[in-house]
Amino acid sequence: MINQTLRDMLQSHGLKATFQRLTILEYLMTHETHPTAEMIHDNLPSISLATIYNTLDKLVDVGIVIVIDTLKDDKRHYDYYGEPHYHIINSNTSEIIDADNFDVTQLFEAARQASGLNITGFHIEVYGVGPNQAK
Amino acid sequence: MINQTLRDMLQSHGLKATFQRLTILEYLMTHETHPTAEMIHDNLPSISLATIYNTLDKLVDVGIVIVIDTLKDDKRHYDYYGEPHYHIINSNTSEIIDADNFDVTQLFEAARQASGLNITGFHIEVYGVGPNQAK
DNA sequence: CCCTCTTTTAGAATTATTCTAATTTAGTTA
DNA sequence: TAACTAAATTAGAATAATTCTAAAAGAGGG
Ligand SMILES: [Mn+2]
Ligand SMILES: [Mn+2]
Ligand SMILES: [Zn+2]
Ligand SMILES: [Zn+2]
């Protein structure tokens, strides 16, 4: 049994705790990178690429994982979403940096006021360049 | 001459003021929708799809236009970026709502502190659902 | 241990986007 | 205005990320 906590995490969202899901989720939780489906598949070659995509879709649906569209390539990057955080993308290197030093409370309240919707989530990507580097 | 202001806007960013660029830019400025390349092409059929893509890429490069990845479809949506603003996406309808009632100053400062980078831009997408509607 | 619904899978299909290479054009210069 | 040239446009082909299909396997409940 890979990990009872992961098993519970999946089942509490109504997902069966398959070997593939446990493996992919553990991979995302233990790696600082923000891999694409293909990168995950390269590291977990025994799991079919179709299952990598299916699993990521499910994990995103229930909110355990988020998608990052960097605009730096045309691939989706995935990220275990333990605690709310946002992403800073280095336009020179395409590196994706995690950051959590920003309170989204005001943003949620502003969005609720502007739209009248019940806010369920957010994506923030901030782009930057290294000192003395062109955009 | 379509509009001298648009012409200046392009030339000030080092872009030649072609008929196609002026037309596409005007289209984005005068439509509240957040169209895909294909939607723009449907409305401006005399401009080739390749040029639509090329032009949007250039306009995004210089910051006049931004890309919105809604996660609701697998197409990029484009938006004239006159004033800084963010997007609220209705998960039920996939509608994209413009909002500017949020000051990004603190976000920029937080991102600078977290990364050491010079911040050049940002994307914020907030997701929400209508009252009494499931996610 | 069954049963049933869900999940996995290989491979094919789709399609948004990119590429190519030939033609046209914007903006500059004389 | 005419000539020049680097940049832009274009049709169509190519690419490749993602989705689909339908058959086999597995998870979890009873
Ligand atoms: Mn985004
Ligand atoms: Mn694609
Ligand atoms: Zn992250
Ligand atoms: Zn907008």
mmCIF file of C-alpha atoms (C1' of nucleotides) and ligand atoms in Angstrom:
data_model
loop_
_atom_site.group_PDB
_atom_site.id
_atom_site.type_symbol
_atom_site.label_atom_id
_atom_site.label_comp_id
_atom_site.label_asym_id
_atom_site.label_seq_id
_atom_site.Cartn_x
_atom_site.Cartn_y
_atom_site.Cartn_z
ATOM 1 C CA MET A 1 0.000 0.000 0.000
ATOM 2 C CA ILE A 2 1.627 3.185 -1.176
ATOM 3 C CA ASN A 3 0.176 5.502 1.420
ATOM 4 C CA GLN A 4 -3.079 5.489 3.300
ATOM 5 C CA THR A 5 -3.247 9.273 3.303
ATOM 6 C CA LEU A 6 -3.157 9.432 -0.465
ATOM 7 C CA ARG A 7 -5.738 6.685 -0.616
ATOM 8 C CA ASP A 8 -8.034 8.688 1.656
ATOM 9 C CA MET A 9 -7.404 11.829 -0.341
ATOM 10 C CA LEU A 10 -8.640 10.153 -3.509
ATOM 11 C CA GLN A 11 -11.575 8.374 -1.926
ATOM 12 C CA SER A 12 -12.790 11.472 -0.108
ATOM 13 C CA HIS A 13 -13.252 12.992 -3.556
ATOM 14 C CA GLY A 14 -15.101 9.977 -4.864
ATOM 15 C CA LEU A 15 -12.165 8.629 -6.856
ATOM 16 C CA LYS A 16 -11.137 4.980 -6.698
ATOM 17 C CA ALA A 17 -7.657 4.579 -5.303
ATOM 18 C CA THR A 18 -5.983 2.855 -8.210
ATOM 19 C CA PHE A 19 -2.285 2.143 -8.369
ATOM 20 C CA GLN A 20 -1.967 4.603 -11.244
ATOM 21 C CA ARG A 21 -3.667 7.453 -9.413
ATOM 22 C CA LEU A 22 -1.702 6.896 -6.235
ATOM 23 C CA THR A 23 1.530 6.806 -8.211
ATOM 24 C CA ILE A 24 0.833 9.924 -10.228
ATOM 25 C CA LEU A 25 -0.389 11.855 -7.205
ATOM 26 C CA GLU A 26 2.651 10.853 -5.192
ATOM 27 C CA TYR A 27 4.852 11.882 -8.088
ATOM 28 C CA LEU A 28 3.311 15.344 -8.171
ATOM 29 C CA MET A 29 3.506 15.722 -4.390
ATOM 30 C CA THR A 30 7.171 14.817 -4.190
ATOM 31 C CA HIS A 31 8.516 16.807 -7.112
ATOM 32 C CA GLU A 32 9.077 20.525 -7.183
ATOM 33 C CA THR A 33 8.919 20.634 -10.952
ATOM 34 C CA HIS A 34 5.706 21.506 -12.729
ATOM 35 C CA PRO A 35 5.682 18.662 -15.212
ATOM 36 C CA THR A 36 3.697 18.139 -18.373
ATOM 37 C CA ALA A 37 1.767 14.937 -18.992
ATOM 38 C CA GLU A 38 4.614 13.719 -21.135
ATOM 39 C CA MET A 39 7.215 14.461 -18.465
ATOM 40 C CA ILE A 40 5.204 12.440 -15.967
ATOM 41 C CA HIS A 41 4.934 9.630 -18.461
ATOM 42 C CA ASP A 42 8.688 9.672 -19.035
ATOM 43 C CA ASN A 43 9.190 9.212 -15.309
ATOM 44 C CA LEU A 44 6.400 6.668 -14.869
ATOM 45 C CA PRO A 45 6.631 4.757 -18.126
ATOM 46 C CA SER A 46 4.604 1.792 -16.885
ATOM 47 C CA ILE A 47 1.501 3.989 -16.822
ATOM 48 C CA SER A 48 -0.027 4.636 -20.203
ATOM 49 C CA LEU A 49 -0.110 8.161 -21.514
ATOM 50 C CA ALA A 50 -3.900 7.955 -21.835
ATOM 51 C CA THR A 51 -4.120 7.190 -18.131
ATOM 52 C CA ILE A 52 -1.773 10.035 -17.279
ATOM 53 C CA TYR A 53 -4.143 12.391 -19.076
ATOM 54 C CA ASN A 54 -7.277 10.790 -17.620
ATOM 55 C CA THR A 55 -5.884 10.894 -14.114
ATOM 56 C CA LEU A 56 -4.697 14.481 -14.335
ATOM 57 C CA ASP A 57 -8.125 15.530 -15.616
ATOM 58 C CA LYS A 58 -9.802 13.861 -12.642
ATOM 59 C CA LEU A 59 -7.368 15.314 -10.125
ATOM 60 C CA VAL A 60 -7.894 18.763 -11.602
ATOM 61 C CA ASP A 61 -11.674 18.293 -11.520
ATOM 62 C CA VAL A 62 -11.651 17.656 -7.783
ATOM 63 C CA GLY A 63 -9.135 20.399 -7.109
ATOM 64 C CA ILE A 64 -6.181 18.345 -5.878
ATOM 65 C CA VAL A 65 -4.103 19.402 -8.852
ATOM 66 C CA ILE A 66 -4.038 22.550 -10.952
ATOM 67 C CA VAL A 67 -3.024 23.333 -14.500
ATOM 68 C CA ILE A 68 -0.504 25.998 -15.366
ATOM 69 C CA ASP A 69 -0.445 27.437 -18.852
ATOM 70 C CA THR A 70 2.880 29.154 -19.120
ATOM 71 C CA LEU A 71 2.549 30.540 -22.658
ATOM 72 C CA LYS A 72 6.215 29.522 -22.905
ATOM 73 C CA ASP A 73 5.364 26.259 -24.618
ATOM 74 C CA ASP A 74 2.132 24.798 -25.899
ATOM 75 C CA LYS A 75 1.890 22.147 -23.225
ATOM 76 C CA ARG A 76 -0.086 22.085 -20.013
ATOM 77 C CA HIS A 77 1.909 21.879 -16.834
ATOM 78 C CA TYR A 78 0.496 20.269 -13.718
ATOM 79 C CA ASP A 79 0.984 21.005 -10.059
ATOM 80 C CA TYR A 80 -0.078 19.406 -6.799
ATOM 81 C CA TYR A 81 -2.160 22.056 -5.112
ATOM 82 C CA GLY A 82 -1.579 21.485 -1.416
ATOM 83 C CA GLU A 83 -1.938 25.051 -0.236
ATOM 84 C CA PRO A 84 -3.215 28.000 -2.224
ATOM 85 C CA HIS A 85 -0.331 29.584 -4.052
ATOM 86 C CA TYR A 86 0.500 31.331 -7.267
ATOM 87 C CA HIS A 87 3.157 31.036 -9.937
ATOM 88 C CA ILE A 88 5.901 33.314 -11.116
ATOM 89 C CA ILE A 89 7.233 32.497 -14.547
ATOM 90 C CA ASN A 90 10.711 33.574 -15.536
ATOM 91 C CA SER A 91 10.334 34.667 -19.139
ATOM 92 C CA ASN A 92 14.012 34.130 -19.798
ATOM 93 C CA THR A 93 14.303 30.580 -18.506
ATOM 94 C CA SER A 94 10.648 29.456 -18.498
ATOM 95 C CA GLU A 95 11.182 28.370 -14.900
ATOM 96 C CA ILE A 96 7.999 28.183 -12.841
ATOM 97 C CA ILE A 97 8.398 29.413 -9.275
ATOM 98 C CA ASP A 98 5.936 28.699 -6.472
ATOM 99 C CA ALA A 99 4.964 31.550 -4.193
ATOM 100 C CA ASP A 100 2.409 31.937 -1.467
ATOM 101 C CA ASN A 101 3.188 35.367 -0.068
ATOM 102 C CA PHE A 102 -0.029 36.896 -1.272
ATOM 103 C CA ASP A 103 -3.469 36.813 0.268
ATOM 104 C CA VAL A 104 -6.179 36.079 -2.267
ATOM 105 C CA THR A 105 -9.011 37.064 0.048
ATOM 106 C CA GLN A 106 -9.360 40.526 -1.451
ATOM 107 C CA LEU A 107 -9.207 39.150 -4.969
ATOM 108 C CA PHE A 108 -11.995 36.679 -4.242
ATOM 109 C CA GLU A 109 -14.145 39.385 -2.732
ATOM 110 C CA ALA A 110 -13.513 41.703 -5.668
ATOM 111 C CA ALA A 111 -14.387 38.936 -8.117
ATOM 112 C CA ARG A 112 -17.558 38.108 -6.239
ATOM 113 C CA GLN A 113 -18.613 41.742 -6.298
ATOM 114 C CA ALA A 114 -17.790 42.172 -9.960
ATOM 115 C CA SER A 115 -19.578 39.039 -11.139
ATOM 116 C CA GLY A 116 -22.100 37.960 -8.528
ATOM 117 C CA LEU A 117 -20.684 34.434 -8.785
ATOM 118 C CA ASN A 118 -19.644 32.104 -6.023
ATOM 119 C CA ILE A 119 -15.895 31.960 -6.425
ATOM 120 C CA THR A 120 -14.472 28.449 -6.570
ATOM 121 C CA GLY A 121 -10.842 28.927 -7.491
ATOM 122 C CA PHE A 122 -8.233 31.023 -9.184
ATOM 123 C CA HIS A 123 -5.087 31.017 -11.247
ATOM 124 C CA ILE A 124 -2.446 33.669 -10.954
ATOM 125 C CA GLU A 125 0.608 33.737 -13.142
ATOM 126 C CA VAL A 126 3.059 36.580 -12.805
ATOM 127 C CA TYR A 127 5.704 37.029 -15.469
ATOM 128 C CA GLY A 128 9.134 38.415 -14.812
ATOM 129 C CA VAL A 129 12.628 38.735 -16.213
ATOM 130 C CA GLY A 130 15.993 38.467 -14.539
ATOM 131 C CA PRO A 131 17.830 41.663 -13.596
ATOM 132 C CA ASN A 132 19.472 43.271 -16.638
ATOM 133 C CA GLN A 133 17.648 40.992 -19.026
ATOM 134 C CA ALA A 134 15.372 41.990 -21.832
ATOM 135 C CA LYS A 135 11.773 40.938 -21.931
ATOM 136 C CA MET B 1 -6.787 54.924 -43.404
ATOM 137 C CA ILE B 2 -8.499 52.991 -40.674
ATOM 138 C CA ASN B 3 -7.312 55.041 -37.739
ATOM 139 C CA GLN B 4 -4.179 57.013 -37.072
ATOM 140 C CA THR B 5 -4.218 56.114 -33.387
ATOM 141 C CA LEU B 6 -4.091 52.406 -34.130
ATOM 142 C CA ARG B 7 -1.349 53.041 -36.658
ATOM 143 C CA ASP B 8 0.680 54.854 -34.025
ATOM 144 C CA MET B 9 0.006 52.140 -31.495
ATOM 145 C CA LEU B 10 1.512 49.547 -33.783
ATOM 146 C CA GLN B 11 4.440 51.643 -34.945
ATOM 147 C CA SER B 12 5.371 52.703 -31.425
ATOM 148 C CA HIS B 13 5.967 49.022 -30.731
ATOM 149 C CA GLY B 14 8.055 48.553 -33.832
ATOM 150 C CA LEU B 15 5.330 46.816 -35.814
ATOM 151 C CA LYS B 16 4.492 47.739 -39.367
ATOM 152 C CA ALA B 17 0.962 49.080 -39.675
ATOM 153 C CA THR B 18 -0.438 46.608 -42.144
ATOM 154 C CA PHE B 19 -4.085 46.463 -43.122
ATOM 155 C CA GLN B 20 -4.366 43.064 -41.451
ATOM 156 C CA ARG B 21 -2.924 44.221 -38.138
ATOM 157 C CA LEU B 22 -5.044 47.346 -38.050
ATOM 158 C CA THR B 23 -8.144 45.327 -38.818
ATOM 159 C CA ILE B 24 -7.496 42.641 -36.221
ATOM 160 C CA LEU B 25 -6.558 45.154 -33.558
ATOM 161 C CA GLU B 26 -9.651 47.208 -34.243
ATOM 162 C CA TYR B 27 -11.728 44.063 -34.084
ATOM 163 C CA LEU B 28 -10.374 43.217 -30.637
ATOM 164 C CA MET B 29 -10.820 46.778 -29.386
ATOM 165 C CA THR B 30 -14.427 47.024 -30.461
ATOM 166 C CA HIS B 31 -15.696 43.649 -29.322
ATOM 167 C CA GLU B 32 -16.452 42.670 -25.758
ATOM 168 C CA THR B 33 -16.059 38.994 -26.550
ATOM 169 C CA HIS B 34 -12.787 37.214 -25.912
ATOM 170 C CA PRO B 35 -12.479 35.476 -29.250
ATOM 171 C CA THR B 36 -10.276 32.643 -30.404
ATOM 172 C CA ALA B 37 -8.165 32.914 -33.535
ATOM 173 C CA GLU B 38 -10.808 30.975 -35.392
ATOM 174 C CA MET B 39 -13.607 33.265 -34.195
ATOM 175 C CA ILE B 40 -11.650 36.271 -35.424
ATOM 176 C CA HIS B 41 -11.080 34.555 -38.738
ATOM 177 C CA ASP B 42 -14.801 33.809 -39.071
ATOM 178 C CA ASN B 43 -15.478 37.508 -38.661
ATOM 179 C CA LEU B 44 -12.600 38.689 -40.832
ATOM 180 C CA PRO B 45 -12.533 35.986 -43.499
ATOM 181 C CA SER B 46 -10.430 37.982 -45.942
ATOM 182 C CA ILE B 47 -7.455 37.673 -43.588
ATOM 183 C CA SER B 48 -5.774 34.296 -43.680
ATOM 184 C CA LEU B 49 -5.799 32.177 -40.558
ATOM 185 C CA ALA B 50 -2.001 32.097 -40.572
ATOM 186 C CA THR B 51 -1.951 35.867 -40.442
ATOM 187 C CA ILE B 52 -4.485 35.901 -37.632
ATOM 188 C CA TYR B 53 -2.141 33.706 -35.613
ATOM 189 C CA ASN B 54 0.978 35.631 -36.610
ATOM 190 C CA THR B 55 -0.627 38.955 -35.782
ATOM 191 C CA LEU B 56 -1.974 37.829 -32.429
ATOM 192 C CA ASP B 57 1.452 36.493 -31.496
ATOM 193 C CA LYS B 58 3.034 39.832 -32.298
ATOM 194 C CA LEU B 59 0.386 41.821 -30.461
ATOM 195 C CA VAL B 60 0.822 39.581 -27.433
ATOM 196 C CA ASP B 61 4.598 39.946 -27.622
ATOM 197 C CA VAL B 62 4.396 43.711 -27.363
ATOM 198 C CA GLY B 63 1.711 43.614 -24.693
ATOM 199 C CA ILE B 64 -1.202 45.158 -26.580
ATOM 200 C CA VAL B 65 -3.149 41.912 -26.407
ATOM 201 C CA ILE B 66 -3.248 39.118 -23.855
ATOM 202 C CA VAL B 67 -4.074 35.436 -24.017
ATOM 203 C CA ILE B 68 -6.675 33.845 -21.798
ATOM 204 C CA ASP B 69 -6.587 30.114 -21.248
ATOM 205 C CA THR B 70 -9.977 29.292 -19.837
ATOM 206 C CA LEU B 71 -9.509 25.543 -19.328
ATOM 207 C CA LYS B 72 -13.079 25.378 -20.605
ATOM 208 C CA ASP B 73 -11.988 24.531 -24.102
ATOM 209 C CA ASP B 74 -8.623 23.798 -25.624
ATOM 210 C CA LYS B 75 -8.389 27.036 -27.534
ATOM 211 C CA ARG B 76 -6.607 30.252 -26.719
ATOM 212 C CA HIS B 77 -8.799 33.299 -26.291
ATOM 213 C CA TYR B 78 -7.489 36.783 -27.019
ATOM 214 C CA ASP B 79 -8.225 40.125 -25.465
ATOM 215 C CA TYR B 80 -7.280 43.711 -26.167
ATOM 216 C CA TYR B 81 -5.442 44.811 -23.066
ATOM 217 C CA GLY B 82 -6.194 48.500 -22.777
ATOM 218 C CA GLU B 83 -6.102 48.814 -19.034
ATOM 219 C CA PRO B 84 -4.864 46.219 -16.544
ATOM 220 C CA HIS B 85 -7.691 43.925 -15.624
ATOM 221 C CA TYR B 86 -8.427 40.357 -14.751
ATOM 222 C CA HIS B 87 -10.900 37.717 -15.849
ATOM 223 C CA ILE B 88 -13.678 35.919 -14.090
ATOM 224 C CA ILE B 89 -14.754 32.713 -15.783
ATOM 225 C CA ASN B 90 -18.217 31.328 -15.178
ATOM 226 C CA SER B 91 -17.674 27.595 -14.949
ATOM 227 C CA ASN B 92 -21.285 26.915 -15.851
ATOM 228 C CA THR B 93 -21.464 29.018 -18.997
ATOM 229 C CA SER B 94 -17.754 29.465 -19.862
ATOM 230 C CA GLU B 95 -18.465 33.177 -20.114
ATOM 231 C CA ILE B 96 -15.410 35.371 -19.597
ATOM 232 C CA ILE B 97 -16.098 38.515 -17.583
ATOM 233 C CA ASP B 98 -13.762 41.523 -17.465
ATOM 234 C CA ALA B 99 -13.069 43.078 -14.092
ATOM 235 C CA ASP B 100 -10.701 45.769 -12.900
ATOM 236 C CA ASN B 101 -11.728 46.260 -9.289
ATOM 237 C CA PHE B 102 -8.526 44.870 -7.903
ATOM 238 C CA ASP B 103 -5.187 46.559 -7.430
ATOM 239 C CA VAL B 104 -2.298 44.389 -8.591
ATOM 240 C CA THR B 105 0.347 46.526 -6.911
ATOM 241 C CA GLN B 106 0.634 44.255 -3.897
ATOM 242 C CA LEU B 107 0.746 41.171 -6.082
ATOM 243 C CA PHE B 108 3.600 42.611 -8.126
ATOM 244 C CA GLU B 109 5.528 43.511 -5.008
ATOM 245 C CA ALA B 110 4.957 40.077 -3.510
ATOM 246 C CA ALA B 111 6.106 38.415 -6.723
ATOM 247 C CA ARG B 112 9.209 40.584 -6.867
ATOM 248 C CA GLN B 113 10.077 39.703 -3.310
ATOM 249 C CA ALA B 114 9.463 36.011 -3.826
ATOM 250 C CA SER B 115 11.461 35.707 -7.032
ATOM 251 C CA GLY B 116 13.871 38.599 -7.313
ATOM 252 C CA LEU B 117 12.637 39.143 -10.861
ATOM 253 C CA ASN B 118 11.539 42.336 -12.532
ATOM 254 C CA ILE B 119 7.830 41.800 -12.980
ATOM 255 C CA THR B 120 6.587 42.446 -16.494
ATOM 256 C CA GLY B 121 3.002 41.243 -16.491
ATOM 257 C CA PHE B 122 0.411 38.991 -15.004
ATOM 258 C CA HIS B 123 -2.597 36.840 -15.681
ATOM 259 C CA ILE B 124 -5.383 36.376 -13.188
ATOM 260 C CA GLU B 125 -8.303 34.079 -13.843
ATOM 261 C CA VAL B 126 -10.894 33.624 -11.142
ATOM 262 C CA TYR B 127 -13.394 30.799 -11.510
ATOM 263 C CA GLY B 128 -16.926 30.941 -10.216
ATOM 264 C CA VAL B 129 -20.339 29.349 -10.453
ATOM 265 C CA GLY B 130 -23.779 30.891 -10.517
ATOM 266 C CA PRO B 131 -25.818 30.955 -7.324
ATOM 267 C CA ASN B 132 -27.351 27.539 -6.622
ATOM 268 C CA GLN B 133 -25.277 25.866 -9.282
ATOM 269 C CA ALA B 134 -22.874 22.992 -8.811
ATOM 270 C CA LYS B 135 -19.246 23.340 -9.679
ATOM 271 C "C1'" DC C 1 -16.151 -14.532 -3.856
ATOM 272 C "C1'" DC C 2 -19.212 -12.010 -7.055
ATOM 273 C "C1'" DC C 3 -20.967 -8.303 -9.379
ATOM 274 C "C1'" DT C 4 -20.906 -4.057 -11.507
ATOM 275 C "C1'" DC C 5 -19.272 0.151 -12.476
ATOM 276 C "C1'" DT C 6 -15.079 2.404 -13.113
ATOM 277 C "C1'" DT C 7 -10.638 2.585 -14.803
ATOM 278 C "C1'" DT C 8 -6.900 1.414 -17.784
ATOM 279 C "C1'" DT C 9 -4.933 0.793 -22.154
ATOM 280 C "C1'" DA C 10 -3.011 0.778 -27.132
ATOM 281 C "C1'" DG C 11 -3.602 2.790 -30.860
ATOM 282 C "C1'" DA C 12 -6.223 5.700 -33.953
ATOM 283 C "C1'" DA C 13 -8.255 10.162 -34.593
ATOM 284 C "C1'" DT C 14 -8.682 14.920 -33.994
ATOM 285 C "C1'" DT C 15 -7.491 19.616 -34.372
ATOM 286 C "C1'" DA C 16 -5.356 23.796 -32.652
ATOM 287 C "C1'" DT C 17 -1.341 25.653 -33.874
ATOM 288 C "C1'" DT C 18 3.011 25.968 -36.376
ATOM 289 C "C1'" DC C 19 5.802 25.678 -40.389
ATOM 290 C "C1'" DT C 20 7.289 26.380 -45.306
ATOM 291 C "C1'" DA C 21 8.455 28.727 -49.099
ATOM 292 C "C1'" DA C 22 6.621 31.664 -52.551
ATOM 293 C "C1'" DT C 23 4.430 36.290 -53.088
ATOM 294 C "C1'" DT C 24 3.276 40.793 -51.612
ATOM 295 C "C1'" DT C 25 3.819 45.018 -49.159
ATOM 296 C "C1'" DA C 26 5.207 48.917 -45.777
ATOM 297 C "C1'" DG C 27 8.250 52.095 -45.019
ATOM 298 C "C1'" DT C 28 12.486 54.126 -46.310
ATOM 299 C "C1'" DT C 29 15.644 56.263 -49.490
ATOM 300 C "C1'" DA C 30 17.064 58.583 -53.555
ATOM 301 C "C1'" DT D 1 7.607 59.099 -57.530
ATOM 302 C "C1'" DA D 2 10.373 54.989 -58.183
ATOM 303 C "C1'" DA D 3 13.257 51.701 -56.386
ATOM 304 C "C1'" DC D 4 14.697 48.879 -52.681
ATOM 305 C "C1'" DT D 5 14.507 45.581 -49.002
ATOM 306 C "C1'" DA D 6 13.356 43.645 -44.794
ATOM 307 C "C1'" DA D 7 9.127 42.302 -42.965
ATOM 308 C "C1'" DA D 8 4.609 40.507 -43.532
ATOM 309 C "C1'" DT D 9 1.093 37.666 -45.765
ATOM 310 C "C1'" DT D 10 -0.627 33.513 -47.588
ATOM 311 C "C1'" DA D 11 -2.261 28.610 -48.872
ATOM 312 C "C1'" DG D 12 -1.491 24.558 -47.772
ATOM 313 C "C1'" DA D 13 1.145 20.958 -45.525
ATOM 314 C "C1'" DA D 14 2.966 19.351 -41.238
ATOM 315 C "C1'" DT D 15 3.164 18.827 -36.381
ATOM 316 C "C1'" DA D 16 2.043 17.243 -31.962
ATOM 317 C "C1'" DA D 17 -0.694 17.802 -27.800
ATOM 318 C "C1'" DT D 18 -4.716 15.985 -26.506
ATOM 319 C "C1'" DT D 19 -8.889 13.261 -27.025
ATOM 320 C "C1'" DC D 20 -11.408 9.321 -28.443
ATOM 321 C "C1'" DT D 21 -12.619 4.305 -28.950
ATOM 322 C "C1'" DA D 22 -13.743 0.020 -27.534
ATOM 323 C "C1'" DA D 23 -11.878 -3.983 -25.387
ATOM 324 C "C1'" DA D 24 -9.614 -5.834 -21.058
ATOM 325 C "C1'" DA D 25 -8.651 -5.320 -16.176
ATOM 326 C "C1'" DG D 26 -9.440 -3.875 -11.522
ATOM 327 C "C1'" DA D 27 -11.662 -1.604 -7.236
ATOM 328 C "C1'" DG D 28 -14.743 -1.780 -3.839
ATOM 329 C "C1'" DG D 29 -19.194 -3.061 -1.988
ATOM 330 C "C1'" DG D 30 -22.282 -6.667 -0.636
HETATM 331 MN MN MN E 1 -3.716 31.052 -17.138
HETATM 332 MN MN MN E 2 -3.141 21.087 -29.644
HETATM 333 ZN ZN ZN E 3 3.058 25.324 -7.868
HETATM 334 ZN ZN ZN E 4 -10.626 41.085 -20.851
#
